[in-house]
PDB file of C-alpha atoms and ligand atoms in Angstrom:
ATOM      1  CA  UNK A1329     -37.821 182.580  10.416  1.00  0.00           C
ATOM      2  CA  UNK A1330     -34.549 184.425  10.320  1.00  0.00           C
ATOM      3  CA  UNK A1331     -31.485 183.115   9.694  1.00  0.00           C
ATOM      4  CA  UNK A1332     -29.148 182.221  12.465  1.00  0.00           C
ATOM      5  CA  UNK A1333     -26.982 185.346  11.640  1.00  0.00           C
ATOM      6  CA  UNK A1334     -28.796 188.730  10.746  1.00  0.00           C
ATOM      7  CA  UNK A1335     -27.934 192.251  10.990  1.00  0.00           C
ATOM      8  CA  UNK A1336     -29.450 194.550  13.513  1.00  0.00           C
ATOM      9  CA  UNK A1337     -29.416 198.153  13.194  1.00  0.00           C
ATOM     10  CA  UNK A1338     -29.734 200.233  16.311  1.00  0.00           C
ATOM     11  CA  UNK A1339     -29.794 204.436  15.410  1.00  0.00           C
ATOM     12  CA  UNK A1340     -28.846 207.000  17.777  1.00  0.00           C
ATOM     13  CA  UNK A1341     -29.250 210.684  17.099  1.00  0.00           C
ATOM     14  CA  UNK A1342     -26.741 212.014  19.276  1.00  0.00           C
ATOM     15  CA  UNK A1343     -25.291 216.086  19.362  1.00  0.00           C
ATOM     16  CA  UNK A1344     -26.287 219.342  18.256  1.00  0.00           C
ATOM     17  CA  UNK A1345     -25.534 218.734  14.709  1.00  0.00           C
ATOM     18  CA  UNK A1346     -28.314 215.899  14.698  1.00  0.00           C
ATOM     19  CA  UNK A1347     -25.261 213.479  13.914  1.00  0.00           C
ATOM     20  CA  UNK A1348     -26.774 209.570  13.429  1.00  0.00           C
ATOM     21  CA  UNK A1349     -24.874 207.079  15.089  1.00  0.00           C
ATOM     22  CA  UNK A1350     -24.971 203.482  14.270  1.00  0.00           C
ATOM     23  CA  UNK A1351     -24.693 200.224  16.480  1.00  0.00           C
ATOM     24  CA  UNK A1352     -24.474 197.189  13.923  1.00  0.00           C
ATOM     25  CA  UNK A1353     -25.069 193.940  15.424  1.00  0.00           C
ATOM     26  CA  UNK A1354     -25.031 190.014  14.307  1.00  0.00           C
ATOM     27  CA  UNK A1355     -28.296 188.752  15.944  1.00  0.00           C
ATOM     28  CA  UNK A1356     -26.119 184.911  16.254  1.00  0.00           C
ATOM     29  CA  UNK A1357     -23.454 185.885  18.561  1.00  0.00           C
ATOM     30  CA  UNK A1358     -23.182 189.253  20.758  1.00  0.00           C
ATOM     31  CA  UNK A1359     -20.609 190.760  17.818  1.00  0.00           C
ATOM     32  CA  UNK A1360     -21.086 194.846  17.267  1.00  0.00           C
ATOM     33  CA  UNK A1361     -19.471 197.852  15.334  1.00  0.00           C
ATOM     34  CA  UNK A1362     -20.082 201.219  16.277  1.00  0.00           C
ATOM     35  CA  UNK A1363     -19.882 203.598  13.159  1.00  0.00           C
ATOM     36  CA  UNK A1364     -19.306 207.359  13.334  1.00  0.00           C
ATOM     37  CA  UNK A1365     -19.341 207.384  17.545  1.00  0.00           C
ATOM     38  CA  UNK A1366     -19.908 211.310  18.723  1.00  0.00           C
ATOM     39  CA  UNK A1367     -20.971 213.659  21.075  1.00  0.00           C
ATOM     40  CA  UNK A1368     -22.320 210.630  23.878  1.00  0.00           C
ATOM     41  CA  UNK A1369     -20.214 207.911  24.024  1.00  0.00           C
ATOM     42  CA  UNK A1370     -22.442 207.103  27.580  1.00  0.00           C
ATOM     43  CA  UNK A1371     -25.011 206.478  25.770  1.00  0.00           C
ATOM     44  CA  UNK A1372     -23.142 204.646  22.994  1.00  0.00           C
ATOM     45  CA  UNK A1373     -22.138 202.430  26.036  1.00  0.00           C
ATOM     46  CA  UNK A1374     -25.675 202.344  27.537  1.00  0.00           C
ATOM     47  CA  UNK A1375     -26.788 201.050  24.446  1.00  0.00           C
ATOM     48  CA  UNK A1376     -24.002 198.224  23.610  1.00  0.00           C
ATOM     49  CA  UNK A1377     -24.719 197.276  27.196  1.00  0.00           C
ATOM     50  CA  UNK A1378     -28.605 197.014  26.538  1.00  0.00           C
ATOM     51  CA  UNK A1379     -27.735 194.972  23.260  1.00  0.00           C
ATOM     52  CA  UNK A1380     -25.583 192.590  25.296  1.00  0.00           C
ATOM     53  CA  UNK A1381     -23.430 193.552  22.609  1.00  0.00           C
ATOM     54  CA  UNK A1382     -19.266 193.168  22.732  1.00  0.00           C
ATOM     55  CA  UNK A1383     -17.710 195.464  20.643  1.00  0.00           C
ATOM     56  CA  UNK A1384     -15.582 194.665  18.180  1.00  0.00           C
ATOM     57  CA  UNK A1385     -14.223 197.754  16.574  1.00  0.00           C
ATOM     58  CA  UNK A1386     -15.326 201.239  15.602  1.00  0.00           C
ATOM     59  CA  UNK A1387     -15.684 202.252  11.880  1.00  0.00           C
ATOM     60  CA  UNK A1388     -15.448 205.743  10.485  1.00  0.00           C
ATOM     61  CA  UNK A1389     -17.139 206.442   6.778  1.00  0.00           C
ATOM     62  CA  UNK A1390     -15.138 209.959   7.048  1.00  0.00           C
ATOM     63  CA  UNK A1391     -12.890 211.840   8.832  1.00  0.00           C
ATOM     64  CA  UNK A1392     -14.900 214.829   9.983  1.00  0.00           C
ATOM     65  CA  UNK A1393     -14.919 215.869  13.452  1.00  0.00           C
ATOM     66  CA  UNK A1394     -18.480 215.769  14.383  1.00  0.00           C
ATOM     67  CA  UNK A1395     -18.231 212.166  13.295  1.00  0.00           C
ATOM     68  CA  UNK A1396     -15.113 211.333  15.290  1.00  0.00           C
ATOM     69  CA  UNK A1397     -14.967 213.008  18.576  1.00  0.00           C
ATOM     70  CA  UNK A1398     -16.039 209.657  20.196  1.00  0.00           C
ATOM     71  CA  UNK A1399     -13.875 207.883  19.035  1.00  0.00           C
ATOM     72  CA  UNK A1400     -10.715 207.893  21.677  1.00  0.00           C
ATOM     73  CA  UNK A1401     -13.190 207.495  24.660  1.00  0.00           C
ATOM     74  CA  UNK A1402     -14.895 204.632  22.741  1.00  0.00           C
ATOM     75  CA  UNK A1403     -11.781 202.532  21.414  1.00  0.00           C
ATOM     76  CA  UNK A1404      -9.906 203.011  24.642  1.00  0.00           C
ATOM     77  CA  UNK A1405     -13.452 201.843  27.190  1.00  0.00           C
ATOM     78  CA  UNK A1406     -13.371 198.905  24.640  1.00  0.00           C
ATOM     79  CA  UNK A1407     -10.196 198.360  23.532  1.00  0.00           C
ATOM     80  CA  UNK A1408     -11.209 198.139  20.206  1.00  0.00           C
ATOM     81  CA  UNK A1409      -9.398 199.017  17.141  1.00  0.00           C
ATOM     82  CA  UNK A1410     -10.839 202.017  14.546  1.00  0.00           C
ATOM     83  CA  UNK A1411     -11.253 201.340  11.015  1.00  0.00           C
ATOM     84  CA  UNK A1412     -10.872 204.172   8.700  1.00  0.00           C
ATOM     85  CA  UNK A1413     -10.567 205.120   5.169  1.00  0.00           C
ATOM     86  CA  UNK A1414      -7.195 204.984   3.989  1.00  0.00           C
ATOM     87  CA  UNK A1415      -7.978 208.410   2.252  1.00  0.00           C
ATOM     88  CA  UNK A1416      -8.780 210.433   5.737  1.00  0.00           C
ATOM     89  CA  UNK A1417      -6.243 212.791   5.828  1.00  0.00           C
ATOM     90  CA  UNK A1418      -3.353 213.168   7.851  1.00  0.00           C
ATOM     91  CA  UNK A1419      -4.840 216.342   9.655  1.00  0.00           C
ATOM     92  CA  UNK A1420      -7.669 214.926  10.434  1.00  0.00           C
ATOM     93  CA  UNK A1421      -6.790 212.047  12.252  1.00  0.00           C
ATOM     94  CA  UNK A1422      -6.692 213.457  15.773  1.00  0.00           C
ATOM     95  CA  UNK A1423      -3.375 213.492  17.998  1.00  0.00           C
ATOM     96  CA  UNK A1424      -5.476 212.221  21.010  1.00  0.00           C
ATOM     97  CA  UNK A1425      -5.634 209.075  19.144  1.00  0.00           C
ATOM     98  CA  UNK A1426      -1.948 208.502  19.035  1.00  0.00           C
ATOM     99  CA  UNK A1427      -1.424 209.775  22.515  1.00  0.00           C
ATOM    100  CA  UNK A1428      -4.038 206.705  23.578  1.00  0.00           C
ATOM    101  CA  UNK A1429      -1.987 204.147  21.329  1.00  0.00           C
ATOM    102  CA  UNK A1430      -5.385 203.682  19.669  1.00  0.00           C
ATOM    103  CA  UNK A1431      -4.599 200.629  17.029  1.00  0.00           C
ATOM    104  CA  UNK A1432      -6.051 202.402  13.493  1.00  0.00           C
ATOM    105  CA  UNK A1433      -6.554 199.629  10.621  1.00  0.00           C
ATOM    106  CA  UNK A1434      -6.863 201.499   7.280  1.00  0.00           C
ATOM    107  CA  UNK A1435      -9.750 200.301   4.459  1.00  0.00           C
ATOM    108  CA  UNK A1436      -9.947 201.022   0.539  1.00  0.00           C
ATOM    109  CA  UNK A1437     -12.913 200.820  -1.817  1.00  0.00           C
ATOM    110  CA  UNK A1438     -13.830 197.207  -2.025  1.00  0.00           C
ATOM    111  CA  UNK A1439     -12.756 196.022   1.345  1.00  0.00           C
ATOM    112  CA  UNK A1440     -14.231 193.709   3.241  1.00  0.00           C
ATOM    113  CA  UNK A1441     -15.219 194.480   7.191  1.00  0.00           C
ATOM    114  CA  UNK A1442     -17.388 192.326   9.730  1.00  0.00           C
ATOM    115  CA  UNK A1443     -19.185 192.023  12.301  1.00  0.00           C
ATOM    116  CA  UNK A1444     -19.624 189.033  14.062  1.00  0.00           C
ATOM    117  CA  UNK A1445     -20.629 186.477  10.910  1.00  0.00           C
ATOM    118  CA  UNK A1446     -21.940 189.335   8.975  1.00  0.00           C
ATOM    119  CA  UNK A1447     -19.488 190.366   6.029  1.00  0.00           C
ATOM    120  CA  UNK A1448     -19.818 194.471   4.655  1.00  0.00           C
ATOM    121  CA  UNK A1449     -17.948 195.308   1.676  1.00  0.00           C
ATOM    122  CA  UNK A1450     -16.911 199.694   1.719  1.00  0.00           C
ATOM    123  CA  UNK A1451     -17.744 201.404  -1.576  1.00  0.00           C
ATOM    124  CA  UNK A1452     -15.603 204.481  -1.576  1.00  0.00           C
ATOM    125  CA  UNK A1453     -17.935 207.521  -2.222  1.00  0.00           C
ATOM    126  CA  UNK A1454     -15.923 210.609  -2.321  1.00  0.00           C
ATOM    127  CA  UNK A1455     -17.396 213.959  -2.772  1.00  0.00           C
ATOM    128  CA  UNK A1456     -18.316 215.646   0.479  1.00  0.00           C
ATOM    129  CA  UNK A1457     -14.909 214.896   1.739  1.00  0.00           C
ATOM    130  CA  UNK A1458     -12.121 212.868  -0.264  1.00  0.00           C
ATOM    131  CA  UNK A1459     -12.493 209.801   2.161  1.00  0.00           C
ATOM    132  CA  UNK A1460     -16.309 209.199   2.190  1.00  0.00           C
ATOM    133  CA  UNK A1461     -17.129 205.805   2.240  1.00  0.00           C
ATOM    134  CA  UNK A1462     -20.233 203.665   2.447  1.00  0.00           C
ATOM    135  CA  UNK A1463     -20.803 199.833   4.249  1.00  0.00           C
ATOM    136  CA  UNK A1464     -23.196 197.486   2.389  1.00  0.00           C
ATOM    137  CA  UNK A1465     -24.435 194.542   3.950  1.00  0.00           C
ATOM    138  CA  UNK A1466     -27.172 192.812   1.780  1.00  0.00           C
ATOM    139  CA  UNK A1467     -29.673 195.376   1.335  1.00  0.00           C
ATOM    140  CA  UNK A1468     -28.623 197.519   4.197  1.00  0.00           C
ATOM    141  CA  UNK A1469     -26.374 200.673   3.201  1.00  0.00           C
ATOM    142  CA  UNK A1470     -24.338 203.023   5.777  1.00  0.00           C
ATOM    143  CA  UNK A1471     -24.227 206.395   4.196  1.00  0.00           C
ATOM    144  CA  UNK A1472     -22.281 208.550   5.928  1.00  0.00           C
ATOM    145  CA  UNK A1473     -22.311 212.211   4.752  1.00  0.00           C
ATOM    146  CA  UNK A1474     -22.951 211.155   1.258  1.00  0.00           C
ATOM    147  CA  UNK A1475     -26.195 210.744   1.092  1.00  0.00           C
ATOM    148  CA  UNK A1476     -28.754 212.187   3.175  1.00  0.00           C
ATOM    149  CA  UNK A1477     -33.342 211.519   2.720  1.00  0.00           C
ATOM    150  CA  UNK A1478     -33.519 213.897   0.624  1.00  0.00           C
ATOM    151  CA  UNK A1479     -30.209 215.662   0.268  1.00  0.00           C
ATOM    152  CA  UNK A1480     -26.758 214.206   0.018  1.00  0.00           C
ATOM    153  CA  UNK A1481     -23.853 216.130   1.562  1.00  0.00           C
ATOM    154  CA  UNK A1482     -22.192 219.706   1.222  1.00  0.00           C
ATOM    155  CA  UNK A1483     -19.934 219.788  -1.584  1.00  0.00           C
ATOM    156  CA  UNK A1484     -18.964 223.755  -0.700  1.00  0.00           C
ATOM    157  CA  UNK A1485     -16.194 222.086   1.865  1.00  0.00           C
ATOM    158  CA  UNK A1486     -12.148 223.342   0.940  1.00  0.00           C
ATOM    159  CA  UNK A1487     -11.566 218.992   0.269  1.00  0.00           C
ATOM    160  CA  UNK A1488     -15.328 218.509  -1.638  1.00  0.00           C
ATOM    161  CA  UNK A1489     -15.349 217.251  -5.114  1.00  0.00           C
ATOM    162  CA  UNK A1490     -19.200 218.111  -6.488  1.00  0.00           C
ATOM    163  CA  UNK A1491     -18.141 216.217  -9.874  1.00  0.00           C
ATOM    164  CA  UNK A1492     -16.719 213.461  -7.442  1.00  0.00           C
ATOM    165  CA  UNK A1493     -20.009 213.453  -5.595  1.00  0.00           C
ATOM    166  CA  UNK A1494     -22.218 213.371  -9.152  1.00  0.00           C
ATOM    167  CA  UNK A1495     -20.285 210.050  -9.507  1.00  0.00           C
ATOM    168  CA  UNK A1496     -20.484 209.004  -6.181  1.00  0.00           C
ATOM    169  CA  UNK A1497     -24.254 208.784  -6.116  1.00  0.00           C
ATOM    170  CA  UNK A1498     -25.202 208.142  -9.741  1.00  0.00           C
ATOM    171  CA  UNK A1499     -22.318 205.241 -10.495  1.00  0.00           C
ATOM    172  CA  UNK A1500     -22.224 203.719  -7.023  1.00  0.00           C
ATOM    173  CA  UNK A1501     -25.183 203.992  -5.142  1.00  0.00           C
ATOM    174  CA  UNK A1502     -28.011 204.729  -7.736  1.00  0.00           C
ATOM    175  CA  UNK A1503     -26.950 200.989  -9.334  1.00  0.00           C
ATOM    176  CA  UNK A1504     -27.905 199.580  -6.663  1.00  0.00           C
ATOM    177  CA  UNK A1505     -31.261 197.498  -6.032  1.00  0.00           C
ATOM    178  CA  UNK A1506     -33.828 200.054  -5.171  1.00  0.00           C
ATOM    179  CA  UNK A1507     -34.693 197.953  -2.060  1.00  0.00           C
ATOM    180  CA  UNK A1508     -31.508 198.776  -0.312  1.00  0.00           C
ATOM    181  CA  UNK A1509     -32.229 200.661   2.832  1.00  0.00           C
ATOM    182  CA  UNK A1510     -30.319 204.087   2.976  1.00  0.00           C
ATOM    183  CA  UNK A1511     -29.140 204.867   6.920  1.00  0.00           C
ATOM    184  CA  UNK A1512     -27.673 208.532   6.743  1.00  0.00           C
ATOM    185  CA  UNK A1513     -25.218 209.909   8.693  1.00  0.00           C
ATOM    186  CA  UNK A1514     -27.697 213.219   9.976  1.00  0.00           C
ATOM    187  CA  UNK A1515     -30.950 213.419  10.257  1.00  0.00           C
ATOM    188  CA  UNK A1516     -31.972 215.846   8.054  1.00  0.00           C
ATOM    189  CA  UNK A1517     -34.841 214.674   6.222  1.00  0.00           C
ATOM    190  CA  UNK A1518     -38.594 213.692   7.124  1.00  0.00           C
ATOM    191  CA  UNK A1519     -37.566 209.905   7.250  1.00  0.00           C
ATOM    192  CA  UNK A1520     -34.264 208.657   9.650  1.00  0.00           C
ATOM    193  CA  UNK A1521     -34.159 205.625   7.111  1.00  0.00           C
ATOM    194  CA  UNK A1522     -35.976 204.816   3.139  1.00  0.00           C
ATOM    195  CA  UNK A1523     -35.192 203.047   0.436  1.00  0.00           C
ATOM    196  CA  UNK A1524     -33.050 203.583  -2.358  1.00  0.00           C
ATOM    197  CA  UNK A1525     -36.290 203.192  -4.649  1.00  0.00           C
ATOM    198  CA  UNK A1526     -38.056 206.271  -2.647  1.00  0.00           C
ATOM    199  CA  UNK A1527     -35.329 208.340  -2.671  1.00  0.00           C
ATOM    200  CA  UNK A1528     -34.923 208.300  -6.453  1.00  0.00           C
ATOM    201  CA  UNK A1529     -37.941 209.817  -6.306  1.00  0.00           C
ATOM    202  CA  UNK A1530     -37.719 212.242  -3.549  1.00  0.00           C
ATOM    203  CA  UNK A1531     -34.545 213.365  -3.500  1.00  0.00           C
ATOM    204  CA  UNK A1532     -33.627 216.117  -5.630  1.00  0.00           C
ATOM    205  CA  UNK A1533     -29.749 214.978  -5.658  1.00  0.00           C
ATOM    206  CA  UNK A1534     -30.563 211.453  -7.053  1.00  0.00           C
ATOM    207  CA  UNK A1535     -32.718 212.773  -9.436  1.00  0.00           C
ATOM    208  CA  UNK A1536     -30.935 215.496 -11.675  1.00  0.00           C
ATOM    209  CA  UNK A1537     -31.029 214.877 -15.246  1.00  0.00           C
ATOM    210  CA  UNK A1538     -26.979 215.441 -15.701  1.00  0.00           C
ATOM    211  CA  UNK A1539     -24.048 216.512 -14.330  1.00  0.00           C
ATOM    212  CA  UNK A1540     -24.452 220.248 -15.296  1.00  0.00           C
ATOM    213  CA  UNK A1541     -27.780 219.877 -13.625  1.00  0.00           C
ATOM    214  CA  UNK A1542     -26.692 218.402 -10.097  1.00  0.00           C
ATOM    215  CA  UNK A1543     -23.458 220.709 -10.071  1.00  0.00           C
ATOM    216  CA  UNK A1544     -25.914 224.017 -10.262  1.00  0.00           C
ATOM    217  CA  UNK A1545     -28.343 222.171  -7.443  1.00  0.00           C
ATOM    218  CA  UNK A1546     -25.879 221.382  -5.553  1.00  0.00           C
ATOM    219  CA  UNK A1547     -23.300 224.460  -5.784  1.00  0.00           C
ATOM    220  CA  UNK A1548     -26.401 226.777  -6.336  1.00  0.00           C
TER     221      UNK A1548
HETATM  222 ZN1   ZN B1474     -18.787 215.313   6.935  1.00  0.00          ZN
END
């Protein structure tokens, strides 16, 4: 039997950039996050509405656009505040989202966030872009554009770190038990979800013998 509080998960591939959406729900109450809302908020809304699900706030695990271009039409329907890395920069933050008097509540590494009775704590996983982040519940891990089934994200960006994103995978995420369950921001690989434990097999980005080695895989 499940506990009275457990995490649901429900994925939504929305856009032309095959973008993953996430609406994170406690299974004890009708509490919900949206992360990364883009390209549909409808259906973002169809969906909360077919969870019975009251949202609580929107999270962002970066800044970039194709991420974020739900977000005022989200927040505002809701009137739910947006939770962002403290690291996003200034120019990426849109204007819109003053103009709507969205309320934006900044997070660092190490925070905690929740939803309903459930308690995520953000890793901070630049790399792709200086404000990645990741949410851990349990054995449950929100990836954002840092890591992808099979790939992890472009380091090529005018903000990427590749040394930043070495550490990023191999001192924060690769420590972790190999049952956690990776949910990527884009669905780019065979699987839309696998385990930590799999992908340190699979992917070539988890697996490079050093530094030198992922920088030329990943820059190559
Ligand atoms: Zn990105």
């Amino acid at each position: 039997m499940n506990p009275p509080h457990t995490l649901y998960v429900k994925q939504m591939q929305l856009g032309h950039m095959d973008n993953f959406v996430y609406l994170l729900g406690d299974t004890g109450g009708n509490g919900a996050v949206v992360v990364d809302p883009a390209w549909n908020v409808g259906e973002i809304l169809n969906q909360l509405e077919f969870h019975n699900a009251a949202l609580q706030a929107v999270w962002l695990t970066h800044g970039h656009y194709d991420h974020t271009d739900g977000v005022t039409e989200l927040a505002q329907a809701a009137g739910v505040p947006v939770y962002l890395p403290r690291l996003t920069p200034a120019e990426w933050r849109r204007d819109e989202w003053r103009d709507a008097d969205i309320s934006l509540i900044e997070f660092d590494d190490g925070d905690e966030l929740s939803v309903g009775a459930l308690t995520f704590r953000v890793l901070a996983t630049p790399g792709h872009s200086p404000d990645g982040s990741c949410f851990l519940h349990r054995n449950h891990l929100f990836t954002g554009d840092t890591l992808f089934i099979d790939g992890c994200g472009r380091c090529d960006l005018p903000t990427s770190d590749v040394e930043a994103m070495y550490h990023s995978l191999h001192d924060v995420i690769m420590p972790l038990p190999d049952n956690t369950l990776i949910y990527p921001g884009h669905d780019y690989g065979r699987l839309t979800v696998d385990t930590l434990g799999n992908q340190k097999r699979t992917n070539p980005f988890l697996n490079a013998e050093s530094k030198k080695q992922f920088v030329q895989r990943r820059m190559g």
